[in-house]
Amino acid sequence: MDEIKAKDRIIFSLEKELETQTGYVQKLQLQKEALDEQLFLVKEAECNMSSPKREIPGRAGDGSEHCSSPDLRRNQKRIAELNATIRKLEDRNTLLGDERNELLKRVRETEKQCKPLLERNKCLAKRNDELMLSLQRMEEKLKAVTKENSEMREKITSHPPLKKLKSLNDLDQANEEQETEFLKLQVIEQQNIIDELTRDREKLIRRRKHRRSSKPIKRPVLDPFIGYDEDSMDSETSSMASFRTDRTPATPDDDLDESLAAEESELRFRQLTKEYQALQRAYALLQEQTGGIIDAEREAKAQEQLQAEVLRYKAKIEDLEATLAQKGQVGIWLLVLLQMQAIGSDLPLDHPVHGPHPGHGLALHSDLSQTVSECSTLCFCPWCFSGQNVHQLQQRMRLGKKESARGRGAPYK
């Protein structure tokens, strides 16, 4: 680019010099023409002097010849000098023209060479502008993200610390709680927006009634409640359509602007009401899902606990059988332990903890544990064993069998 600029400057200076030289040549040509005219006049004078009609006396003619001959020589010499300078200037002019043509050729060649570079420069400039715009957008996004991050940190610091999650169920429960909180916040925001729009709409209606007291327009005022039905919306649109058709061409522009603003606010109000209803439906569904999941988790935990207790009691029964076999009292104790094992195997482990009779399974297992403890004491105190104790144990076994057969029946008494 610098070379092109330098060549442009050289061409400009050469053109200026060429203009000066052409002006000088024109000036010399004018001088030459003037001298030619003088020479022509001198020659005519000589011809007139040499003609016989106008002969002048000898002395006078000799004097005029003597006077005109040095002027003629001087003029001829001057003409020769001017011709020589004209030839030199013409030669120089031709040289300058050739140089100018060569420079123009070189300029065209350089332009051809620089054309892809210029196009590339334009593309790079355009790309640079696009990158600058994208950089600005990214900076705006970064600012928004940092602002949101700071707000989230403030919310986290303001809220109490979260509990440590111990299982996938706890994680699901925490996620659902977060979703419910988010939905609550959205519902509150939508309710606030609906309230604001309702207030604005009421203000517009009051203002319009005040301005058009002579022509009152009956329009239904909608309250921001959940049961916003479509019939009221249809009546509202029909009233608005009738209001538009009743307007005369002489209505002022400010009233038209107010009507357009009112229509926009009403459309926005309807849209927000629909969104609010959808959010409430989603919130209700989410609450139902979370409630069902929590009950299922509790039932699974209770069932696991009951199974663990049954296994523990089975192990105790096996130990008791072994000890009784060693002491020789296998007959009666074996019958009692077999009955206890049958009760433990027939227990309704899938009975829900939060069902219609919440204490049923726990009562059975407490009774079973009491019986096992009595058996263990009798095992270690064989002299305390009597027919009355055996009769009581058999009655408890019968009651346990009845309750296990009932399953989900009445609670154990």
CSV table of C-alpha atoms in Angstrom, one decimal:
chain,number,residue,atom,x,y,z
A,1,MET,CA,0.0,0.0,0.0
A,2,ASP,CA,2.8,2.4,0.8
A,3,GLU,CA,4.4,1.6,-2.6
A,4,ILE,CA,1.2,2.3,-4.4
A,5,LYS,CA,0.8,5.6,-2.5
A,6,ALA,CA,4.4,6.6,-3.4
A,7,LYS,CA,3.7,5.8,-7.1
A,8,ASP,CA,0.5,7.8,-7.0
A,9,ARG,CA,2.5,10.8,-5.7
A,10,ILE,CA,5.1,10.3,-8.4
A,11,ILE,CA,2.4,10.2,-11.1
A,12,PHE,CA,0.8,13.3,-9.7
A,13,SER,CA,4.1,15.2,-9.7
A,14,LEU,CA,4.9,14.1,-13.3
A,15,GLU,CA,1.4,15.1,-14.4
A,16,LYS,CA,2.0,18.5,-12.9
A,17,GLU,CA,5.4,18.8,-14.5
A,18,LEU,CA,3.8,17.7,-17.8
A,19,GLU,CA,1.2,20.4,-17.5
A,20,THR,CA,3.8,23.1,-16.9
A,21,GLN,CA,5.8,21.8,-19.8
A,22,THR,CA,2.8,21.8,-22.1
A,23,GLY,CA,2.0,25.4,-21.0
A,24,TYR,CA,5.6,26.4,-21.7
A,25,VAL,CA,5.4,24.7,-25.1
A,26,GLN,CA,2.2,26.6,-25.9
A,27,LYS,CA,3.8,29.8,-24.8
A,28,LEU,CA,6.8,29.1,-27.1
A,29,GLN,CA,4.5,28.2,-29.9
A,30,LEU,CA,2.7,31.5,-29.5
A,31,GLN,CA,6.1,33.3,-29.5
A,32,LYS,CA,7.0,31.3,-32.6
A,33,GLU,CA,3.8,32.3,-34.3
A,34,ALA,CA,4.4,36.0,-33.4
A,35,LEU,CA,8.0,35.7,-34.8
A,36,ASP,CA,6.7,34.0,-38.0
A,37,GLU,CA,4.3,36.9,-38.4
A,38,GLN,CA,7.1,39.4,-38.0
A,39,LEU,CA,9.3,37.4,-40.4
A,40,PHE,CA,6.4,37.4,-42.9
A,41,LEU,CA,6.1,41.1,-42.5
A,42,VAL,CA,9.8,41.6,-43.0
A,43,LYS,CA,9.8,39.4,-46.1
A,44,GLU,CA,6.8,41.4,-47.5
A,45,ALA,CA,8.7,44.6,-46.7
A,46,GLU,CA,11.7,43.2,-48.6
A,47,CYS,CA,9.6,42.2,-51.5
A,48,ASN,CA,8.0,45.6,-51.6
A,49,MET,CA,11.4,47.3,-51.4
A,50,SER,CA,12.7,45.1,-54.3
A,51,SER,CA,9.7,45.8,-56.5
A,52,PRO,CA,10.2,48.6,-59.2
A,53,LYS,CA,7.0,50.4,-58.3
A,54,ARG,CA,8.2,51.4,-54.9
A,55,GLU,CA,11.8,52.2,-55.4
A,56,ILE,CA,13.3,54.5,-52.9
A,57,PRO,CA,16.4,56.6,-53.4
A,58,GLY,CA,19.6,54.8,-52.9
A,59,ARG,CA,20.6,56.3,-49.7
A,60,ALA,CA,17.3,55.7,-48.1
A,61,GLY,CA,17.1,52.1,-49.4
A,62,ASP,CA,20.6,51.3,-48.3
A,63,GLY,CA,19.8,52.7,-44.8
A,64,SER,CA,16.6,50.5,-44.6
A,65,GLU,CA,18.4,47.4,-45.8
A,66,HIS,CA,21.2,48.2,-43.3
A,67,CYS,CA,18.6,48.6,-40.6
A,68,SER,CA,16.5,45.5,-41.4
A,69,SER,CA,19.3,43.0,-42.0
A,70,PRO,CA,20.5,42.8,-38.3
A,71,ASP,CA,16.9,42.5,-37.0
A,72,LEU,CA,16.3,39.8,-39.5
A,73,ARG,CA,19.3,37.9,-38.4
A,74,ARG,CA,18.5,38.3,-34.8
A,75,ASN,CA,14.9,37.1,-35.4
A,76,GLN,CA,16.1,34.1,-37.4
A,77,LYS,CA,18.5,33.2,-34.7
A,78,ARG,CA,15.8,33.5,-32.1
A,79,ILE,CA,13.5,31.4,-34.2
A,80,ALA,CA,16.2,28.7,-34.5
A,81,GLU,CA,16.7,28.7,-30.8
A,82,LEU,CA,13.0,28.4,-30.2
A,83,ASN,CA,12.7,25.6,-32.6
A,84,ALA,CA,15.5,23.7,-30.8
A,85,THR,CA,13.9,24.2,-27.4
A,86,ILE,CA,10.6,23.1,-28.9
A,87,ARG,CA,12.2,19.9,-30.2
A,88,LYS,CA,13.8,19.3,-26.8
A,89,LEU,CA,10.5,19.9,-25.0
A,90,GLU,CA,8.7,17.6,-27.4
A,91,ASP,CA,11.3,14.9,-26.9
A,92,ARG,CA,11.0,15.3,-23.2
A,93,ASN,CA,7.3,15.3,-23.4
A,94,THR,CA,7.4,12.0,-25.3
A,95,LEU,CA,9.7,10.6,-22.7
A,96,LEU,CA,7.4,11.7,-19.9
A,97,GLY,CA,4.4,10.3,-21.7
A,98,ASP,CA,6.2,7.0,-22.1
A,99,GLU,CA,7.2,7.0,-18.4
A,100,ARG,CA,3.6,7.9,-17.6
A,101,ASN,CA,2.3,5.0,-19.6
A,102,GLU,CA,4.8,2.6,-18.0
A,103,LEU,CA,3.8,3.9,-14.6
A,104,LEU,CA,0.1,3.4,-15.4
A,105,LYS,CA,0.8,-0.1,-16.5
A,106,ARG,CA,2.7,-0.8,-13.3
A,107,VAL,CA,-0.2,0.7,-11.3
A,108,ARG,CA,-2.7,-1.5,-13.1
A,109,GLU,CA,-0.5,-4.5,-12.4
A,110,THR,CA,-0.1,-3.6,-8.8
A,111,GLU,CA,-3.9,-3.1,-8.6
A,112,LYS,CA,-4.4,-6.5,-10.0
A,113,GLN,CA,-2.0,-7.9,-7.5
A,114,CYS,CA,-3.5,-6.0,-4.6
A,115,LYS,CA,-7.1,-6.7,-5.6
A,116,PRO,CA,-7.2,-10.1,-3.8
A,117,LEU,CA,-5.4,-8.6,-0.9
A,118,LEU,CA,-7.9,-5.8,-0.7
A,119,GLU,CA,-10.8,-8.3,-0.9
A,120,ARG,CA,-9.1,-10.3,1.8
A,121,ASN,CA,-8.7,-7.2,3.9
A,122,LYS,CA,-12.4,-6.4,3.5
A,123,CYS,CA,-13.3,-9.9,4.5
A,124,LEU,CA,-11.0,-9.7,7.5
A,125,ALA,CA,-12.5,-6.4,8.5
A,126,LYS,CA,-16.0,-7.8,8.2
A,127,ARG,CA,-14.9,-10.8,10.2
A,128,ASN,CA,-13.3,-8.5,12.8
A,129,ASP,CA,-16.6,-6.6,13.1
A,130,GLU,CA,-18.5,-9.9,13.6
A,131,LEU,CA,-16.1,-11.0,16.2
A,132,MET,CA,-16.4,-7.7,18.0
A,133,LEU,CA,-20.2,-8.1,18.0
A,134,SER,CA,-19.9,-11.7,19.3
A,135,LEU,CA,-17.4,-10.6,21.9
A,136,GLN,CA,-19.9,-7.9,23.1
A,137,ARG,CA,-22.6,-10.5,23.2
A,138,MET,CA,-20.4,-12.9,25.2
A,139,GLU,CA,-19.5,-10.1,27.6
A,140,GLU,CA,-23.2,-9.3,28.1
A,141,LYS,CA,-23.9,-13.0,28.7
A,142,LEU,CA,-21.0,-13.2,31.1
A,143,LYS,CA,-22.3,-10.2,33.0
A,144,ALA,CA,-25.7,-11.8,33.2
A,145,VAL,CA,-24.3,-15.1,34.3
A,146,THR,CA,-22.1,-13.5,37.0
A,147,LYS,CA,-25.1,-11.5,38.2
A,148,GLU,CA,-27.2,-14.7,38.3
A,149,ASN,CA,-24.4,-16.5,40.1
A,150,SER,CA,-24.1,-13.7,42.7
A,151,GLU,CA,-27.9,-13.9,43.2
A,152,MET,CA,-27.8,-17.6,43.6
A,153,ARG,CA,-25.0,-17.3,46.1
A,154,GLU,CA,-27.0,-14.8,48.1
A,155,LYS,CA,-30.0,-17.1,48.1
A,156,ILE,CA,-27.8,-20.1,49.2
A,157,THR,CA,-26.3,-18.0,52.0
A,158,SER,CA,-29.7,-16.8,53.1
A,159,HIS,CA,-31.3,-20.3,53.0
A,160,PRO,CA,-30.3,-22.9,55.7
A,161,PRO,CA,-27.7,-25.5,54.6
A,162,LEU,CA,-29.0,-28.5,52.8
A,163,LYS,CA,-28.9,-32.0,54.3
A,164,LYS,CA,-26.4,-34.5,53.2
A,165,LEU,CA,-27.9,-37.0,50.7
A,166,LYS,CA,-27.5,-40.6,51.7
A,167,SER,CA,-29.4,-42.4,48.9
A,168,LEU,CA,-30.9,-42.0,45.5
A,169,ASN,CA,-34.3,-41.6,47.0
A,170,ASP,CA,-33.0,-38.6,49.1
A,171,LEU,CA,-31.5,-37.2,45.9
A,172,ASP,CA,-34.8,-37.5,44.1
A,173,GLN,CA,-36.6,-36.0,47.0
A,174,ALA,CA,-34.2,-33.0,47.1
A,175,ASN,CA,-34.6,-32.5,43.4
A,176,GLU,CA,-38.4,-32.6,43.7
A,177,GLU,CA,-38.2,-30.1,46.6
A,178,GLN,CA,-36.1,-27.8,44.5
A,179,GLU,CA,-38.6,-28.1,41.6
A,180,THR,CA,-41.5,-27.3,43.9
A,181,GLU,CA,-39.7,-24.3,45.3
A,182,PHE,CA,-38.9,-23.1,41.8
A,183,LEU,CA,-42.6,-23.6,40.8
A,184,LYS,CA,-43.7,-21.7,43.9
A,185,LEU,CA,-41.5,-18.8,43.0
A,186,GLN,CA,-42.8,-18.9,39.4
A,187,VAL,CA,-46.4,-18.9,40.7
A,188,ILE,CA,-45.7,-16.0,43.0
A,189,GLU,CA,-44.0,-14.0,40.1
A,190,GLN,CA,-46.9,-14.8,37.8
A,191,GLN,CA,-49.4,-13.8,40.4
A,192,ASN,CA,-47.6,-10.5,41.0
A,193,ILE,CA,-47.5,-9.8,37.2
A,194,ILE,CA,-51.2,-10.6,37.0
A,195,ASP,CA,-52.0,-8.3,39.9
A,196,GLU,CA,-50.0,-5.4,38.3
A,197,LEU,CA,-51.8,-6.0,35.0
A,198,THR,CA,-55.2,-6.0,36.7
A,199,ARG,CA,-54.4,-2.7,38.4
A,200,ASP,CA,-53.3,-1.2,35.1
A,201,ARG,CA,-56.4,-2.4,33.4
A,202,GLU,CA,-58.6,-1.0,36.1
A,203,LYS,CA,-56.9,2.3,35.8
A,204,LEU,CA,-57.4,2.4,32.0
A,205,ILE,CA,-61.1,1.5,32.4
A,206,ARG,CA,-61.6,4.2,35.0
A,207,ARG,CA,-59.8,6.8,32.8
A,208,ARG,CA,-61.9,5.7,29.7
A,209,LYS,CA,-65.1,5.9,31.7
A,210,HIS,CA,-64.1,9.4,33.0
A,211,ARG,CA,-63.4,10.6,29.4
A,212,ARG,CA,-66.4,9.0,27.8
A,213,SER,CA,-69.0,9.7,30.5
A,214,SER,CA,-71.5,10.6,27.8
A,215,LYS,CA,-71.0,7.3,26.0
A,216,PRO,CA,-70.5,4.6,28.6
A,217,ILE,CA,-69.2,1.3,27.4
A,218,LYS,CA,-70.2,-1.8,29.3
A,219,ARG,CA,-67.2,-4.0,29.5
A,220,PRO,CA,-66.8,-6.9,32.0
A,221,VAL,CA,-64.0,-6.5,34.5
A,222,LEU,CA,-62.1,-9.7,35.0
A,223,ASP,CA,-60.7,-10.6,38.4
A,224,PRO,CA,-57.3,-12.5,38.5
A,225,PHE,CA,-58.6,-15.8,39.9
A,226,ILE,CA,-57.7,-19.3,38.8
A,227,GLY,CA,-61.1,-20.1,37.2
A,228,TYR,CA,-60.6,-17.7,34.3
A,229,ASP,CA,-63.0,-19.3,31.8
A,230,GLU,CA,-63.0,-18.9,28.0
A,231,ASP,CA,-66.6,-17.6,27.9
A,232,SER,CA,-65.6,-14.4,29.7
A,233,MET,CA,-62.7,-14.1,27.3
A,234,ASP,CA,-65.0,-14.4,24.3
A,235,SER,CA,-67.4,-11.8,25.7
A,236,GLU,CA,-64.4,-9.5,26.3
A,237,THR,CA,-63.2,-9.9,22.7
A,238,SER,CA,-66.7,-9.4,21.4
A,239,SER,CA,-67.1,-6.2,23.5
A,240,MET,CA,-63.7,-5.0,22.2
A,241,ALA,CA,-64.7,-5.7,18.6
A,242,SER,CA,-68.0,-3.8,19.1
A,243,PHE,CA,-66.0,-1.0,20.6
A,244,ARG,CA,-63.7,-0.9,17.6
A,245,THR,CA,-66.6,-0.9,15.1
A,246,ASP,CA,-68.5,1.9,17.0
A,247,ARG,CA,-65.6,4.3,16.8
A,248,THR,CA,-66.1,7.2,14.4
A,249,PRO,CA,-63.4,8.5,12.0
A,250,ALA,CA,-63.3,11.7,14.0
A,251,THR,CA,-61.9,9.9,17.1
A,252,PRO,CA,-58.7,11.6,18.3
A,253,ASP,CA,-55.3,9.7,18.1
A,254,ASP,CA,-54.7,9.6,21.9
A,255,ASP,CA,-57.9,7.6,22.4
A,256,LEU,CA,-56.9,5.2,19.7
A,257,ASP,CA,-53.5,4.7,21.3
A,258,GLU,CA,-55.1,4.1,24.7
A,259,SER,CA,-57.4,1.5,23.2
A,260,LEU,CA,-54.4,-0.3,21.5
A,261,ALA,CA,-52.5,-0.2,24.9
A,262,ALA,CA,-55.6,-1.6,26.6
A,263,GLU,CA,-55.9,-4.4,24.1
A,264,GLU,CA,-52.2,-5.3,24.5
A,265,SER,CA,-52.6,-5.3,28.3
A,266,GLU,CA,-55.7,-7.5,28.0
A,267,LEU,CA,-54.0,-10.0,25.7
A,268,ARG,CA,-51.0,-10.2,28.0
A,269,PHE,CA,-53.3,-10.6,31.0
A,270,ARG,CA,-55.0,-13.6,29.3
A,271,GLN,CA,-51.7,-15.2,28.4
A,272,LEU,CA,-50.4,-14.8,31.9
A,273,THR,CA,-53.6,-16.2,33.3
A,274,LYS,CA,-53.2,-19.3,31.1
A,275,GLU,CA,-49.6,-19.7,32.2
A,276,TYR,CA,-50.6,-19.3,35.9
A,277,GLN,CA,-53.2,-22.1,35.5
A,278,ALA,CA,-50.7,-24.4,33.8
A,279,LEU,CA,-48.2,-23.8,36.6
A,280,GLN,CA,-50.8,-24.6,39.2
A,281,ARG,CA,-51.7,-27.8,37.5
A,282,ALA,CA,-48.0,-28.8,37.2
A,283,TYR,CA,-47.5,-27.9,40.9
A,284,ALA,CA,-50.5,-30.1,41.9
A,285,LEU,CA,-49.2,-33.0,39.8
A,286,LEU,CA,-45.7,-32.7,41.3
A,287,GLN,CA,-47.1,-32.7,44.9
A,288,GLU,CA,-49.1,-35.9,44.1
A,289,GLN,CA,-46.0,-37.6,42.7
A,290,THR,CA,-43.8,-36.5,45.6
A,291,GLY,CA,-46.4,-37.8,48.1
A,292,GLY,CA,-46.7,-41.2,46.5
A,293,ILE,CA,-42.9,-41.6,46.3
A,294,ILE,CA,-42.4,-40.8,50.0
A,295,ASP,CA,-45.1,-43.3,51.0
A,296,ALA,CA,-43.5,-46.0,48.9
A,297,GLU,CA,-40.1,-45.3,50.4
A,298,ARG,CA,-41.4,-45.6,53.9
A,299,GLU,CA,-43.1,-48.9,53.2
A,300,ALA,CA,-39.9,-50.3,51.6
A,301,LYS,CA,-37.9,-49.3,54.7
A,302,ALA,CA,-40.5,-50.8,57.1
A,303,GLN,CA,-40.5,-54.0,55.1
A,304,GLU,CA,-36.7,-54.2,55.2
A,305,GLN,CA,-36.8,-53.7,59.0
A,306,LEU,CA,-39.4,-56.4,59.5
A,307,GLN,CA,-37.4,-58.9,57.3
A,308,ALA,CA,-34.3,-58.2,59.4
A,309,GLU,CA,-36.2,-58.9,62.6
A,310,VAL,CA,-37.7,-62.1,61.3
A,311,LEU,CA,-34.2,-63.3,60.3
A,312,ARG,CA,-32.9,-62.4,63.8
A,313,TYR,CA,-35.7,-64.3,65.5
A,314,LYS,CA,-35.1,-67.3,63.3
A,315,ALA,CA,-31.5,-67.3,64.4
A,316,LYS,CA,-32.6,-67.1,68.0
A,317,ILE,CA,-35.0,-70.0,67.5
A,318,GLU,CA,-32.2,-72.1,66.1
A,319,ASP,CA,-30.0,-71.3,69.1
A,320,LEU,CA,-32.8,-72.2,71.4
A,321,GLU,CA,-33.4,-75.5,69.7
A,322,ALA,CA,-29.7,-76.3,70.0
A,323,THR,CA,-29.7,-75.5,73.8
A,324,LEU,CA,-32.9,-77.5,74.5
A,325,ALA,CA,-31.5,-80.5,72.6
A,326,GLN,CA,-28.4,-80.4,74.8
A,327,LYS,CA,-30.5,-80.4,78.0
A,328,GLY,CA,-32.9,-83.2,77.0
A,329,GLN,CA,-36.1,-81.2,76.8
A,330,VAL,CA,-36.6,-81.5,73.1
A,331,GLY,CA,-40.2,-82.8,73.0
A,332,ILE,CA,-42.1,-79.9,74.4
A,333,TRP,CA,-39.7,-77.1,73.4
A,334,LEU,CA,-39.6,-78.4,69.8
A,335,LEU,CA,-43.3,-78.0,69.5
A,336,VAL,CA,-43.2,-74.5,70.9
A,337,LEU,CA,-40.4,-73.5,68.7
A,338,LEU,CA,-42.0,-74.9,65.5
A,339,GLN,CA,-45.1,-72.9,66.3
A,340,MET,CA,-43.0,-69.8,66.8
A,341,GLN,CA,-41.2,-70.4,63.5
A,342,ALA,CA,-44.5,-70.9,61.7
A,343,ILE,CA,-45.7,-67.6,63.1
A,344,GLY,CA,-42.5,-65.8,62.0
A,345,SER,CA,-42.8,-67.2,58.5
A,346,ASP,CA,-46.5,-66.3,58.2
A,347,LEU,CA,-46.0,-62.7,59.3
A,348,PRO,CA,-47.4,-60.1,56.7
A,349,LEU,CA,-44.1,-58.3,55.9
A,350,ASP,CA,-45.7,-56.4,53.1
A,351,HIS,CA,-48.2,-54.8,55.4
A,352,PRO,CA,-47.9,-50.9,55.0
A,353,VAL,CA,-46.8,-49.0,58.0
A,354,HIS,CA,-49.0,-46.0,57.1
A,355,GLY,CA,-52.0,-48.1,56.2
A,356,PRO,CA,-55.4,-48.2,57.8
A,357,HIS,CA,-54.0,-50.0,61.0
A,358,PRO,CA,-50.6,-48.5,61.5
A,359,GLY,CA,-49.6,-50.5,64.6
A,360,HIS,CA,-50.4,-54.0,63.4
A,361,GLY,CA,-47.0,-55.3,62.3
A,362,LEU,CA,-45.2,-53.7,65.2
A,363,ALA,CA,-47.6,-55.3,67.7
A,364,LEU,CA,-47.0,-58.7,66.2
A,365,HIS,CA,-43.3,-58.3,66.3
A,366,SER,CA,-43.3,-57.0,69.9
A,367,ASP,CA,-45.4,-60.0,70.9
A,368,LEU,CA,-43.0,-62.3,69.1
A,369,SER,CA,-40.0,-60.7,70.7
A,370,GLN,CA,-41.6,-61.0,74.2
A,371,THR,CA,-42.3,-64.7,73.5
A,372,VAL,CA,-38.8,-65.3,72.4
A,373,SER,CA,-37.4,-63.6,75.5
A,374,GLU,CA,-39.6,-65.8,77.7
A,375,CYS,CA,-38.4,-68.9,75.9
A,376,SER,CA,-34.8,-67.8,76.3
A,377,THR,CA,-35.4,-67.3,80.1
A,378,LEU,CA,-37.1,-70.7,80.3
A,379,CYS,CA,-34.2,-72.2,78.4
A,380,PHE,CA,-31.7,-70.9,80.9
A,381,CYS,CA,-34.1,-71.7,83.9
A,382,PRO,CA,-35.5,-75.2,83.2
A,383,TRP,CA,-36.8,-75.6,86.8
A,384,CYS,CA,-39.2,-72.7,86.0
A,385,PHE,CA,-40.8,-74.6,83.2
A,386,SER,CA,-44.4,-75.8,84.1
A,387,GLY,CA,-47.6,-76.7,82.4
A,388,GLN,CA,-49.1,-73.3,83.0
A,389,ASN,CA,-46.3,-71.5,81.2
A,390,VAL,CA,-46.6,-74.0,78.3
A,391,HIS,CA,-50.4,-73.3,78.1
A,392,GLN,CA,-49.8,-69.5,78.0
A,393,LEU,CA,-47.2,-69.9,75.2
A,394,GLN,CA,-49.6,-72.1,73.2
A,395,GLN,CA,-52.4,-69.5,73.6
A,396,ARG,CA,-50.0,-66.7,72.3
A,397,MET,CA,-49.0,-68.9,69.4
A,398,ARG,CA,-52.6,-69.4,68.4
A,399,LEU,CA,-53.3,-65.7,68.6
A,400,GLY,CA,-50.2,-65.0,66.5
A,401,LYS,CA,-51.4,-67.5,63.9
A,402,LYS,CA,-54.8,-65.9,63.7
A,403,GLU,CA,-53.3,-62.4,63.3
A,404,SER,CA,-50.9,-63.6,60.6
A,405,ALA,CA,-53.8,-65.3,58.7
A,406,ARG,CA,-55.8,-62.1,58.8
A,407,GLY,CA,-52.9,-60.1,57.2
A,408,ARG,CA,-54.4,-56.7,56.8
A,409,GLY,CA,-57.3,-57.2,59.2
A,410,ALA,CA,-58.0,-55.5,62.5
A,411,PRO,CA,-55.0,-54.4,64.7
A,412,TYR,CA,-53.6,-56.8,67.3
A,413,LYS,CA,-55.1,-56.4,70.8
